[in-house]
């Protein structure tokens, strides 16, 4: 297939492009590089010995987007592009709504114009807010506690609405749980801008000595060791879910959302232990109070993805920590 990947230079996009190229799909990647570097795609090319056509454009630039669609015959689009930092989204709500919503609307408009109507969208477990029952099923009620989550909810609604009124669209949202890890080669990985927002890159930078210690927010949750528990999924397993979703877009399926997680949760302290094992380094940490809005435990029921997409995870959190350490230790300054 000819696939357009938006946000292709980013963390999950670059890992997914490796999987697409390995299955002989042709990839065109676009990205405005607001949270990534072209270097990730040079490394993808080296890793796979294949080429990735790259265009540095902002998705909100419809003219630039149209010119790419004019010169290609895309079969489907995987839409990763978006801003994703929960905390920043509260501080810069308008910017998040403008970027994430406008870019998706521009993309959909141009796709419609060129009659490209197959789409896989990066959604998030954040659409479940504080889930009432665990594991979380796709049918659980949805809500958002921050502007980032709202943009995911709104985009899912837009996708559902256009699918309902126009049957030739074929759209799948993948609701990711907590992506971690790196390609096993350690040549591509998560390269946060500034202080990491996510747990694993933070731990990795503590292990490498870049950061002094980890702050664990809350040790009095109703969990076995008192720290919060999440469903951490290896980014390579997650990348493969996009291939499964693409293949499934050929089935008569108007709009569908799938949980992409492992179905099990690990605590913050369990992740610290796994990373200690991976790196052989001490991970000093201190306990602080709970963060507003954090929940005790969240993990997926991924059975729908298994049943309908025939996708399931194969890698462990230890695999993820091993690969993340390989990436961190061989690229202490990320792609720079
Ligand atoms: N990493 C996670 O924990 C996580 C969890 C759930 C969902 N997601 C979603 O998955 C997607 C990919 O996440 P990621 O972790 O790879 O993030 P990332 O920041 O590494 O990748 C997103 C990419 O989109 C690009 N981008 C942003 N706005 C753009 C625009 N207007 N035009 C063109 N490019 C633009 C950025 O430069 C970046 O390269 C995002 O939509 C994110 O919300 C991520």
mmCIF file of C-alpha atoms and ligand atoms in Angstrom:
data_model
loop_
_atom_site.group_PDB
_atom_site.id
_atom_site.type_symbol
_atom_site.label_atom_id
_atom_site.label_comp_id
_atom_site.label_asym_id
_atom_site.label_seq_id
_atom_site.Cartn_x
_atom_site.Cartn_y
_atom_site.Cartn_z
ATOM 1 C CA UNK A 1 0.000 0.000 0.000
ATOM 2 C CA UNK A 2 0.957 3.672 -0.383
ATOM 3 C CA UNK A 3 0.666 5.164 3.075
ATOM 4 C CA UNK A 4 0.793 8.789 4.198
ATOM 5 C CA UNK A 5 2.050 9.063 7.779
ATOM 6 C CA UNK A 6 1.428 12.382 9.560
ATOM 7 C CA UNK A 7 3.713 13.094 12.524
ATOM 8 C CA UNK A 8 6.027 10.499 11.008
ATOM 9 C CA UNK A 9 9.229 11.882 12.547
ATOM 10 C CA UNK A 10 7.834 11.482 16.079
ATOM 11 C CA UNK A 11 8.262 8.684 18.591
ATOM 12 C CA UNK A 12 5.444 6.326 17.610
ATOM 13 C CA UNK A 13 5.398 7.451 13.961
ATOM 14 C CA UNK A 14 9.053 6.555 13.365
ATOM 15 C CA UNK A 15 8.648 3.108 14.976
ATOM 16 C CA UNK A 16 5.532 2.458 12.892
ATOM 17 C CA UNK A 17 7.302 3.480 9.676
ATOM 18 C CA UNK A 18 9.958 0.813 10.364
ATOM 19 C CA UNK A 19 7.208 -1.819 10.534
ATOM 20 C CA UNK A 20 5.499 -0.478 7.386
ATOM 21 C CA UNK A 21 8.749 -0.525 5.396
ATOM 22 C CA UNK A 22 9.575 -4.016 6.607
ATOM 23 C CA UNK A 23 6.226 -5.149 5.167
ATOM 24 C CA UNK A 24 7.102 -3.420 1.861
ATOM 25 C CA UNK A 25 4.599 -0.581 2.109
ATOM 26 C CA UNK A 26 5.650 2.709 0.478
ATOM 27 C CA UNK A 27 5.698 5.568 2.991
ATOM 28 C CA UNK A 28 5.437 9.326 2.649
ATOM 29 C CA UNK A 29 5.974 11.066 5.995
ATOM 30 C CA UNK A 30 4.994 14.614 6.876
ATOM 31 C CA UNK A 31 5.846 16.508 10.034
ATOM 32 C CA UNK A 32 6.412 20.121 11.061
ATOM 33 C CA UNK A 33 9.227 18.919 13.366
ATOM 34 C CA UNK A 34 7.715 20.898 16.276
ATOM 35 C CA UNK A 35 8.462 17.977 18.599
ATOM 36 C CA UNK A 36 10.848 15.831 16.585
ATOM 37 C CA UNK A 37 13.833 15.764 14.297
ATOM 38 C CA UNK A 38 14.367 14.626 10.702
ATOM 39 C CA UNK A 39 17.247 12.546 12.082
ATOM 40 C CA UNK A 40 14.740 9.904 13.284
ATOM 41 C CA UNK A 41 13.770 9.228 9.668
ATOM 42 C CA UNK A 42 17.362 9.121 8.438
ATOM 43 C CA UNK A 43 17.897 6.422 11.056
ATOM 44 C CA UNK A 44 14.751 4.576 9.970
ATOM 45 C CA UNK A 45 16.143 4.538 6.418
ATOM 46 C CA UNK A 46 19.483 3.165 7.637
ATOM 47 C CA UNK A 47 17.764 0.556 9.774
ATOM 48 C CA UNK A 48 15.508 -0.737 7.010
ATOM 49 C CA UNK A 49 17.688 0.020 3.993
ATOM 50 C CA UNK A 50 14.632 1.661 2.412
ATOM 51 C CA UNK A 51 13.726 5.252 1.659
ATOM 52 C CA UNK A 52 11.103 7.444 3.280
ATOM 53 C CA UNK A 53 9.884 10.460 1.317
ATOM 54 C CA UNK A 54 9.703 13.293 3.833
ATOM 55 C CA UNK A 55 7.951 16.675 3.648
ATOM 56 C CA UNK A 56 8.448 19.241 6.381
ATOM 57 C CA UNK A 57 5.019 20.879 6.446
ATOM 58 C CA UNK A 58 2.453 21.873 8.995
ATOM 59 C CA UNK A 59 -0.739 19.874 8.532
ATOM 60 C CA UNK A 60 -2.756 23.063 8.851
ATOM 61 C CA UNK A 61 -1.202 24.262 5.586
ATOM 62 C CA UNK A 62 -3.873 22.832 3.238
ATOM 63 C CA UNK A 63 -2.130 24.078 0.089
ATOM 64 C CA UNK A 64 1.108 22.267 0.932
ATOM 65 C CA UNK A 65 -0.874 19.164 1.876
ATOM 66 C CA UNK A 66 -2.836 19.267 -1.376
ATOM 67 C CA UNK A 67 0.338 19.437 -3.420
ATOM 68 C CA UNK A 68 1.529 16.203 -1.780
ATOM 69 C CA UNK A 69 -1.800 14.483 -2.484
ATOM 70 C CA UNK A 70 -1.623 15.699 -6.137
ATOM 71 C CA UNK A 71 1.598 13.819 -6.724
ATOM 72 C CA UNK A 72 0.712 10.573 -4.897
ATOM 73 C CA UNK A 73 -1.974 7.980 -4.967
ATOM 74 C CA UNK A 74 -2.436 7.152 -1.289
ATOM 75 C CA UNK A 75 -4.333 4.074 -0.172
ATOM 76 C CA UNK A 76 -4.577 5.155 3.457
ATOM 77 C CA UNK A 77 -3.388 7.664 6.046
ATOM 78 C CA UNK A 78 -2.047 7.062 9.560
ATOM 79 C CA UNK A 79 -2.552 10.242 11.558
ATOM 80 C CA UNK A 80 -0.081 10.631 14.458
ATOM 81 C CA UNK A 81 0.517 14.394 14.214
ATOM 82 C CA UNK A 82 -0.550 16.293 17.288
ATOM 83 C CA UNK A 83 0.632 17.883 20.495
ATOM 84 C CA UNK A 84 0.519 15.456 23.404
ATOM 85 C CA UNK A 85 1.744 16.939 26.705
ATOM 86 C CA UNK A 86 -1.118 16.811 29.210
ATOM 87 C CA UNK A 87 0.285 19.493 31.566
ATOM 88 C CA UNK A 88 1.213 21.863 28.755
ATOM 89 C CA UNK A 89 -2.261 21.429 27.274
ATOM 90 C CA UNK A 90 -3.820 23.062 30.350
ATOM 91 C CA UNK A 91 -1.372 25.958 30.208
ATOM 92 C CA UNK A 92 -1.772 26.401 26.409
ATOM 93 C CA UNK A 93 -5.320 25.188 25.802
ATOM 94 C CA UNK A 94 -6.012 27.368 22.747
ATOM 95 C CA UNK A 95 -2.765 26.280 21.098
ATOM 96 C CA UNK A 96 -3.659 22.602 21.677
ATOM 97 C CA UNK A 97 -7.175 22.990 20.270
ATOM 98 C CA UNK A 98 -5.864 24.949 17.283
ATOM 99 C CA UNK A 99 -3.078 22.531 16.486
ATOM 100 C CA UNK A 100 -4.789 19.208 17.068
ATOM 101 C CA UNK A 101 -8.263 20.063 15.747
ATOM 102 C CA UNK A 102 -7.308 22.293 12.798
ATOM 103 C CA UNK A 103 -4.674 19.866 11.557
ATOM 104 C CA UNK A 104 -7.147 16.977 11.658
ATOM 105 C CA UNK A 105 -9.871 18.999 9.901
ATOM 106 C CA UNK A 106 -7.440 20.091 7.163
ATOM 107 C CA UNK A 107 -6.292 16.517 6.694
ATOM 108 C CA UNK A 108 -9.857 15.182 6.444
ATOM 109 C CA UNK A 109 -10.841 17.886 3.949
ATOM 110 C CA UNK A 110 -7.900 17.120 1.675
ATOM 111 C CA UNK A 111 -8.430 13.355 2.010
ATOM 112 C CA UNK A 112 -12.055 13.846 0.969
ATOM 113 C CA UNK A 113 -11.040 15.994 -1.999
ATOM 114 C CA UNK A 114 -8.667 13.286 -3.237
ATOM 115 C CA UNK A 115 -11.016 10.438 -2.373
ATOM 116 C CA UNK A 116 -8.624 8.849 0.135
ATOM 117 C CA UNK A 117 -10.987 7.590 2.800
ATOM 118 C CA UNK A 118 -9.056 5.091 4.881
ATOM 119 C CA UNK A 119 -7.664 6.447 8.096
ATOM 120 C CA UNK A 120 -6.040 5.138 11.287
ATOM 121 C CA UNK A 121 -6.078 7.740 14.062
ATOM 122 C CA UNK A 122 -3.904 7.928 17.209
ATOM 123 C CA UNK A 123 -6.299 8.216 20.103
ATOM 124 C CA UNK A 124 -5.511 7.627 23.750
ATOM 125 C CA UNK A 125 -6.701 5.894 26.910
ATOM 126 C CA UNK A 126 -7.055 9.417 28.262
ATOM 127 C CA UNK A 127 -10.528 9.452 26.643
ATOM 128 C CA UNK A 128 -11.705 7.195 29.511
ATOM 129 C CA UNK A 129 -10.955 9.829 32.192
ATOM 130 C CA UNK A 130 -11.130 8.026 35.559
ATOM 131 C CA UNK A 131 -12.594 4.648 34.507
ATOM 132 C CA UNK A 132 -15.389 3.204 36.650
ATOM 133 C CA UNK A 133 -14.452 -0.423 36.002
ATOM 134 C CA UNK A 134 -11.234 -2.237 35.167
ATOM 135 C CA UNK A 135 -10.033 -3.500 32.796
ATOM 136 C CA UNK A 136 -11.374 -0.691 30.589
ATOM 137 C CA UNK A 137 -13.499 -1.756 27.643
ATOM 138 C CA UNK A 138 -14.060 0.347 24.521
ATOM 139 C CA UNK A 139 -17.696 0.736 25.548
ATOM 140 C CA UNK A 140 -16.755 2.472 28.843
ATOM 141 C CA UNK A 141 -18.010 5.992 29.321
ATOM 142 C CA UNK A 142 -15.701 8.701 28.044
ATOM 143 C CA UNK A 143 -14.654 12.032 29.485
ATOM 144 C CA UNK A 144 -11.578 14.207 29.544
ATOM 145 C CA UNK A 145 -9.815 15.931 32.386
ATOM 146 C CA UNK A 146 -7.579 18.238 30.324
ATOM 147 C CA UNK A 147 -7.550 19.996 26.907
ATOM 148 C CA UNK A 148 -5.289 17.338 25.368
ATOM 149 C CA UNK A 149 -7.809 14.631 26.253
ATOM 150 C CA UNK A 150 -10.629 16.857 24.979
ATOM 151 C CA UNK A 151 -8.947 17.116 21.577
ATOM 152 C CA UNK A 152 -8.822 13.298 21.356
ATOM 153 C CA UNK A 153 -12.499 13.029 22.372
ATOM 154 C CA UNK A 154 -13.520 15.721 19.886
ATOM 155 C CA UNK A 155 -11.543 14.204 17.027
ATOM 156 C CA UNK A 156 -13.053 10.770 17.733
ATOM 157 C CA UNK A 157 -16.495 12.403 17.593
ATOM 158 C CA UNK A 158 -15.695 14.120 14.283
ATOM 159 C CA UNK A 159 -14.495 10.816 12.815
ATOM 160 C CA UNK A 160 -17.589 9.010 14.035
ATOM 161 C CA UNK A 161 -19.847 11.712 12.574
ATOM 162 C CA UNK A 162 -18.285 11.784 9.123
ATOM 163 C CA UNK A 163 -18.326 7.982 8.987
ATOM 164 C CA UNK A 164 -21.992 7.907 9.961
ATOM 165 C CA UNK A 165 -23.038 10.307 7.224
ATOM 166 C CA UNK A 166 -20.759 9.075 4.492
ATOM 167 C CA UNK A 167 -20.372 5.355 4.275
ATOM 168 C CA UNK A 168 -17.323 5.225 2.059
ATOM 169 C CA UNK A 169 -15.084 6.434 4.888
ATOM 170 C CA UNK A 170 -13.342 3.638 6.717
ATOM 171 C CA UNK A 171 -11.813 4.882 9.962
ATOM 172 C CA UNK A 172 -10.198 3.231 12.971
ATOM 173 C CA UNK A 173 -9.133 4.956 16.183
ATOM 174 C CA UNK A 174 -6.497 3.206 18.253
ATOM 175 C CA UNK A 175 -6.663 4.131 21.929
ATOM 176 C CA UNK A 176 -3.087 3.728 23.141
ATOM 177 C CA UNK A 177 -2.403 3.006 26.795
ATOM 178 C CA UNK A 178 1.169 3.908 27.899
ATOM 179 C CA UNK A 179 3.736 3.492 25.116
ATOM 180 C CA UNK A 180 7.314 2.822 26.290
ATOM 181 C CA UNK A 181 10.582 1.409 24.984
ATOM 182 C CA UNK A 182 12.482 1.723 21.746
ATOM 183 C CA UNK A 183 13.486 -0.257 18.676
ATOM 184 C CA UNK A 184 15.669 -3.188 19.749
ATOM 185 C CA UNK A 185 18.635 -1.698 17.849
ATOM 186 C CA UNK A 186 18.583 1.345 20.166
ATOM 187 C CA UNK A 187 18.929 3.636 17.126
ATOM 188 C CA UNK A 188 15.452 5.190 17.383
ATOM 189 C CA UNK A 189 13.535 5.944 20.565
ATOM 190 C CA UNK A 190 11.629 8.524 22.573
ATOM 191 C CA UNK A 191 13.397 11.903 22.489
ATOM 192 C CA UNK A 192 11.516 14.298 24.769
ATOM 193 C CA UNK A 193 12.021 18.029 24.443
ATOM 194 C CA UNK A 194 13.316 19.308 27.803
ATOM 195 C CA UNK A 195 12.150 17.626 31.003
ATOM 196 C CA UNK A 196 10.390 14.337 30.156
ATOM 197 C CA UNK A 197 6.623 14.210 30.814
ATOM 198 C CA UNK A 198 6.441 10.439 30.757
ATOM 199 C CA UNK A 199 7.753 8.033 33.394
ATOM 200 C CA UNK A 200 10.140 5.874 31.384
ATOM 201 C CA UNK A 201 12.204 8.604 29.686
ATOM 202 C CA UNK A 202 12.428 10.270 33.091
ATOM 203 C CA UNK A 203 13.731 7.090 34.731
ATOM 204 C CA UNK A 204 16.130 6.606 31.800
ATOM 205 C CA UNK A 205 17.594 10.065 32.326
ATOM 206 C CA UNK A 206 17.993 9.396 36.064
ATOM 207 C CA UNK A 207 19.782 6.122 35.279
ATOM 208 C CA UNK A 208 22.114 7.923 32.873
ATOM 209 C CA UNK A 209 22.904 10.595 35.464
ATOM 210 C CA UNK A 210 21.279 13.421 33.457
ATOM 211 C CA UNK A 211 18.628 13.881 36.152
ATOM 212 C CA UNK A 212 19.317 13.554 39.863
ATOM 213 C CA UNK A 213 16.301 11.573 41.010
ATOM 214 C CA UNK A 214 12.792 10.486 40.160
ATOM 215 C CA UNK A 215 9.818 11.987 41.988
ATOM 216 C CA UNK A 216 7.108 9.396 42.656
ATOM 217 C CA UNK A 217 3.763 11.148 43.040
ATOM 218 C CA UNK A 218 1.826 9.258 45.729
ATOM 219 C CA UNK A 219 2.612 6.022 47.578
ATOM 220 C CA UNK A 220 -0.757 5.644 49.290
ATOM 221 C CA UNK A 221 -2.945 4.552 46.377
ATOM 222 C CA UNK A 222 -5.006 1.406 46.755
ATOM 223 C CA UNK A 223 -2.416 -0.702 44.892
ATOM 224 C CA UNK A 224 -0.046 -3.444 46.152
ATOM 225 C CA UNK A 225 2.915 -1.079 46.692
ATOM 226 C CA UNK A 226 0.890 2.144 46.995
ATOM 227 C CA UNK A 227 2.146 3.703 43.719
ATOM 228 C CA UNK A 228 0.042 4.280 40.613
ATOM 229 C CA UNK A 229 -0.328 1.435 38.115
ATOM 230 C CA UNK A 230 -0.542 1.764 34.322
ATOM 231 C CA UNK A 231 -0.725 -0.448 31.273
ATOM 232 C CA UNK A 232 2.732 0.017 29.692
ATOM 233 C CA UNK A 233 2.920 -1.174 26.098
ATOM 234 C CA UNK A 234 6.116 -1.677 24.098
ATOM 235 C CA UNK A 235 6.227 0.822 21.227
ATOM 236 C CA UNK A 236 7.100 -1.952 18.745
ATOM 237 C CA UNK A 237 3.963 -3.899 19.715
ATOM 238 C CA UNK A 238 2.037 -0.645 19.390
ATOM 239 C CA UNK A 239 3.559 0.054 15.961
ATOM 240 C CA UNK A 240 2.419 -3.395 14.788
ATOM 241 C CA UNK A 241 -1.161 -2.606 15.846
ATOM 242 C CA UNK A 242 -1.222 0.032 13.083
ATOM 243 C CA UNK A 243 -0.423 -2.593 10.457
ATOM 244 C CA UNK A 244 -3.171 -4.818 11.815
ATOM 245 C CA UNK A 245 -5.594 -1.875 11.707
ATOM 246 C CA UNK A 246 -4.588 -0.997 8.126
ATOM 247 C CA UNK A 247 -5.229 -4.544 6.966
ATOM 248 C CA UNK A 248 -8.574 -4.512 8.720
ATOM 249 C CA UNK A 249 -9.653 -1.327 6.925
ATOM 250 C CA UNK A 250 -10.539 -3.553 3.975
ATOM 251 C CA UNK A 251 -13.288 -5.161 6.034
ATOM 252 C CA UNK A 252 -16.715 -3.538 5.991
ATOM 253 C CA UNK A 253 -16.169 -1.470 9.102
ATOM 254 C CA UNK A 254 -17.365 2.102 9.198
ATOM 255 C CA UNK A 255 -15.891 3.546 12.391
ATOM 256 C CA UNK A 256 -14.334 1.521 15.157
ATOM 257 C CA UNK A 257 -12.155 2.249 18.186
ATOM 258 C CA UNK A 258 -9.811 -0.319 19.738
ATOM 259 C CA UNK A 259 -7.883 -0.423 22.999
ATOM 260 C CA UNK A 260 -4.193 -0.931 22.357
ATOM 261 C CA UNK A 261 -2.692 -2.119 25.625
ATOM 262 C CA UNK A 262 -1.376 -5.289 27.233
ATOM 263 C CA UNK A 263 -4.235 -5.948 29.654
ATOM 264 C CA UNK A 264 -1.963 -5.781 32.721
ATOM 265 C CA UNK A 265 -0.794 -2.921 34.924
ATOM 266 C CA UNK A 266 2.603 -2.263 36.516
ATOM 267 C CA UNK A 267 3.350 0.131 39.344
ATOM 268 C CA UNK A 268 5.839 2.998 39.246
ATOM 269 C CA UNK A 269 8.126 1.070 41.597
ATOM 270 C CA UNK A 270 7.915 -2.064 39.427
ATOM 271 C CA UNK A 271 9.063 0.064 36.472
ATOM 272 C CA UNK A 272 11.927 1.440 38.559
ATOM 273 C CA UNK A 273 13.003 -2.139 39.388
ATOM 274 C CA UNK A 274 12.780 -3.260 35.749
ATOM 275 C CA UNK A 275 14.865 -0.281 34.665
ATOM 276 C CA UNK A 276 17.452 -0.904 37.380
ATOM 277 C CA UNK A 277 17.786 -4.422 36.020
ATOM 278 C CA UNK A 278 18.080 -3.185 32.429
ATOM 279 C CA UNK A 279 20.679 -0.514 33.159
ATOM 280 C CA UNK A 280 22.564 -1.920 36.135
ATOM 281 C CA UNK A 281 22.361 1.631 37.561
ATOM 282 C CA UNK A 282 20.804 2.933 40.753
ATOM 283 C CA UNK A 283 17.539 4.891 40.280
ATOM 284 C CA UNK A 284 17.239 7.204 43.287
ATOM 285 C CA UNK A 285 13.686 8.388 43.935
ATOM 286 C CA UNK A 286 11.716 10.412 46.444
ATOM 287 C CA UNK A 287 8.053 10.146 47.342
ATOM 288 C CA UNK A 288 5.901 13.258 46.927
ATOM 289 C CA UNK A 289 2.170 13.887 47.323
ATOM 290 C CA UNK A 290 -0.364 12.745 44.729
ATOM 291 C CA UNK A 291 -0.712 14.903 41.615
ATOM 292 C CA UNK A 292 -4.125 16.430 41.013
ATOM 293 C CA UNK A 293 -6.029 14.419 38.420
ATOM 294 C CA UNK A 294 -3.890 11.255 38.672
ATOM 295 C CA UNK A 295 -5.769 7.985 39.134
ATOM 296 C CA UNK A 296 -4.682 4.842 41.006
ATOM 297 C CA UNK A 297 -4.839 2.227 38.280
ATOM 298 C CA UNK A 298 -5.684 1.993 34.596
ATOM 299 C CA UNK A 299 -5.339 -0.939 32.225
ATOM 300 C CA UNK A 300 -6.954 -2.080 29.036
ATOM 301 C CA UNK A 301 -9.197 -4.887 28.029
ATOM 302 C CA UNK A 302 -7.495 -5.497 24.648
ATOM 303 C CA UNK A 303 -9.724 -8.450 23.688
ATOM 304 C CA UNK A 304 -11.567 -6.601 20.900
ATOM 305 C CA UNK A 305 -8.278 -5.876 19.103
ATOM 306 C CA UNK A 306 -7.344 -9.544 19.472
ATOM 307 C CA UNK A 307 -10.695 -10.728 18.134
ATOM 308 C CA UNK A 308 -11.135 -8.288 15.251
ATOM 309 C CA UNK A 309 -7.626 -7.085 14.347
ATOM 310 C CA UNK A 310 -5.912 -10.354 15.318
ATOM 311 C CA UNK A 311 -3.353 -8.244 17.176
ATOM 312 C CA UNK A 312 -1.831 -8.883 20.574
ATOM 313 C CA UNK A 313 1.318 -7.885 22.413
ATOM 314 C CA UNK A 314 4.381 -10.132 22.484
ATOM 315 C CA UNK A 315 6.971 -7.977 24.284
ATOM 316 C CA UNK A 316 7.381 -7.475 28.043
ATOM 317 C CA UNK A 317 8.107 -4.415 30.176
ATOM 318 C CA UNK A 318 11.610 -5.847 30.667
ATOM 319 C CA UNK A 319 12.069 -5.882 26.862
ATOM 320 C CA UNK A 320 10.879 -2.277 26.827
ATOM 321 C CA UNK A 321 13.268 -1.199 29.594
ATOM 322 C CA UNK A 322 16.196 -3.040 27.955
ATOM 323 C CA UNK A 323 15.569 -1.300 24.612
ATOM 324 C CA UNK A 324 14.946 2.087 26.257
ATOM 325 C CA UNK A 325 18.288 1.791 28.057
ATOM 326 C CA UNK A 326 20.039 0.817 24.841
ATOM 327 C CA UNK A 327 18.566 3.944 23.197
ATOM 328 C CA UNK A 328 19.340 6.226 26.176
ATOM 329 C CA UNK A 329 22.879 5.004 26.751
ATOM 330 C CA UNK A 330 23.886 5.176 23.093
ATOM 331 C CA UNK A 331 22.065 8.508 22.474
ATOM 332 C CA UNK A 332 22.448 10.509 25.709
ATOM 333 C CA UNK A 333 21.304 13.669 23.899
ATOM 334 C CA UNK A 334 18.608 12.012 21.818
ATOM 335 C CA UNK A 335 18.822 12.816 18.106
ATOM 336 C CA UNK A 336 21.007 15.896 18.598
HETATM 337 N N1 LIG B 1 3.329 8.819 23.534
HETATM 338 C C1 LIG B 1 2.228 8.664 24.248
HETATM 339 O O1 LIG B 1 2.296 8.467 25.472
HETATM 340 C C2 LIG B 1 0.861 8.678 23.590
HETATM 341 C C3 LIG B 1 -0.230 8.073 24.260
HETATM 342 C C4 LIG B 1 -1.477 8.113 23.660
HETATM 343 C C5 LIG B 1 -1.648 8.748 22.418
HETATM 344 N N2 LIG B 1 -0.578 9.333 21.815
HETATM 345 C C6 LIG B 1 -0.801 10.037 20.521
HETATM 346 O O2 LIG B 1 -0.010 9.414 19.530
HETATM 347 C C7 LIG B 1 0.423 10.376 18.564
HETATM 348 C C8 LIG B 1 1.927 10.264 18.393
HETATM 349 O O3 LIG B 1 2.532 10.444 19.668
HETATM 350 P P1 LIG B 1 4.101 10.457 19.868
HETATM 351 O O4 LIG B 1 4.358 9.972 21.249
HETATM 352 O O5 LIG B 1 4.772 9.815 18.724
HETATM 353 O O6 LIG B 1 4.347 12.027 19.862
HETATM 354 P P2 LIG B 1 5.466 12.880 19.102
HETATM 355 O O7 LIG B 1 5.359 14.271 19.616
HETATM 356 O O8 LIG B 1 6.784 12.196 19.191
HETATM 357 O O9 LIG B 1 4.950 12.806 17.593
HETATM 358 C C9 LIG B 1 3.934 13.663 17.091
HETATM 359 C C10 LIG B 1 4.517 14.361 15.881
HETATM 360 O O10 LIG B 1 3.541 15.247 15.309
HETATM 361 C C11 LIG B 1 4.227 16.410 14.858
HETATM 362 N N3 LIG B 1 3.230 17.488 14.752
HETATM 363 C C12 LIG B 1 2.527 18.054 15.754
HETATM 364 N N4 LIG B 1 1.676 18.990 15.248
HETATM 365 C C13 LIG B 1 1.849 18.991 13.902
HETATM 366 C C14 LIG B 1 1.271 19.726 12.832
HETATM 367 N N5 LIG B 1 0.348 20.673 13.056
HETATM 368 N N6 LIG B 1 1.681 19.477 11.576
HETATM 369 C C15 LIG B 1 2.639 18.529 11.328
HETATM 370 N N7 LIG B 1 3.216 17.789 12.308
HETATM 371 C C16 LIG B 1 2.826 18.030 13.579
HETATM 372 C C17 LIG B 1 5.335 16.638 15.887
HETATM 373 O O11 LIG B 1 6.419 17.395 15.378
HETATM 374 C C18 LIG B 1 5.747 15.211 16.208
HETATM 375 O O12 LIG B 1 6.827 14.773 15.388
HETATM 376 C C19 LIG B 1 -0.046 11.738 19.079
HETATM 377 O O13 LIG B 1 -1.250 12.093 18.417
HETATM 378 C C20 LIG B 1 -0.310 11.477 20.555
HETATM 379 O O14 LIG B 1 -1.315 12.329 21.073
HETATM 380 C C21 LIG B 1 0.676 9.300 22.356
#
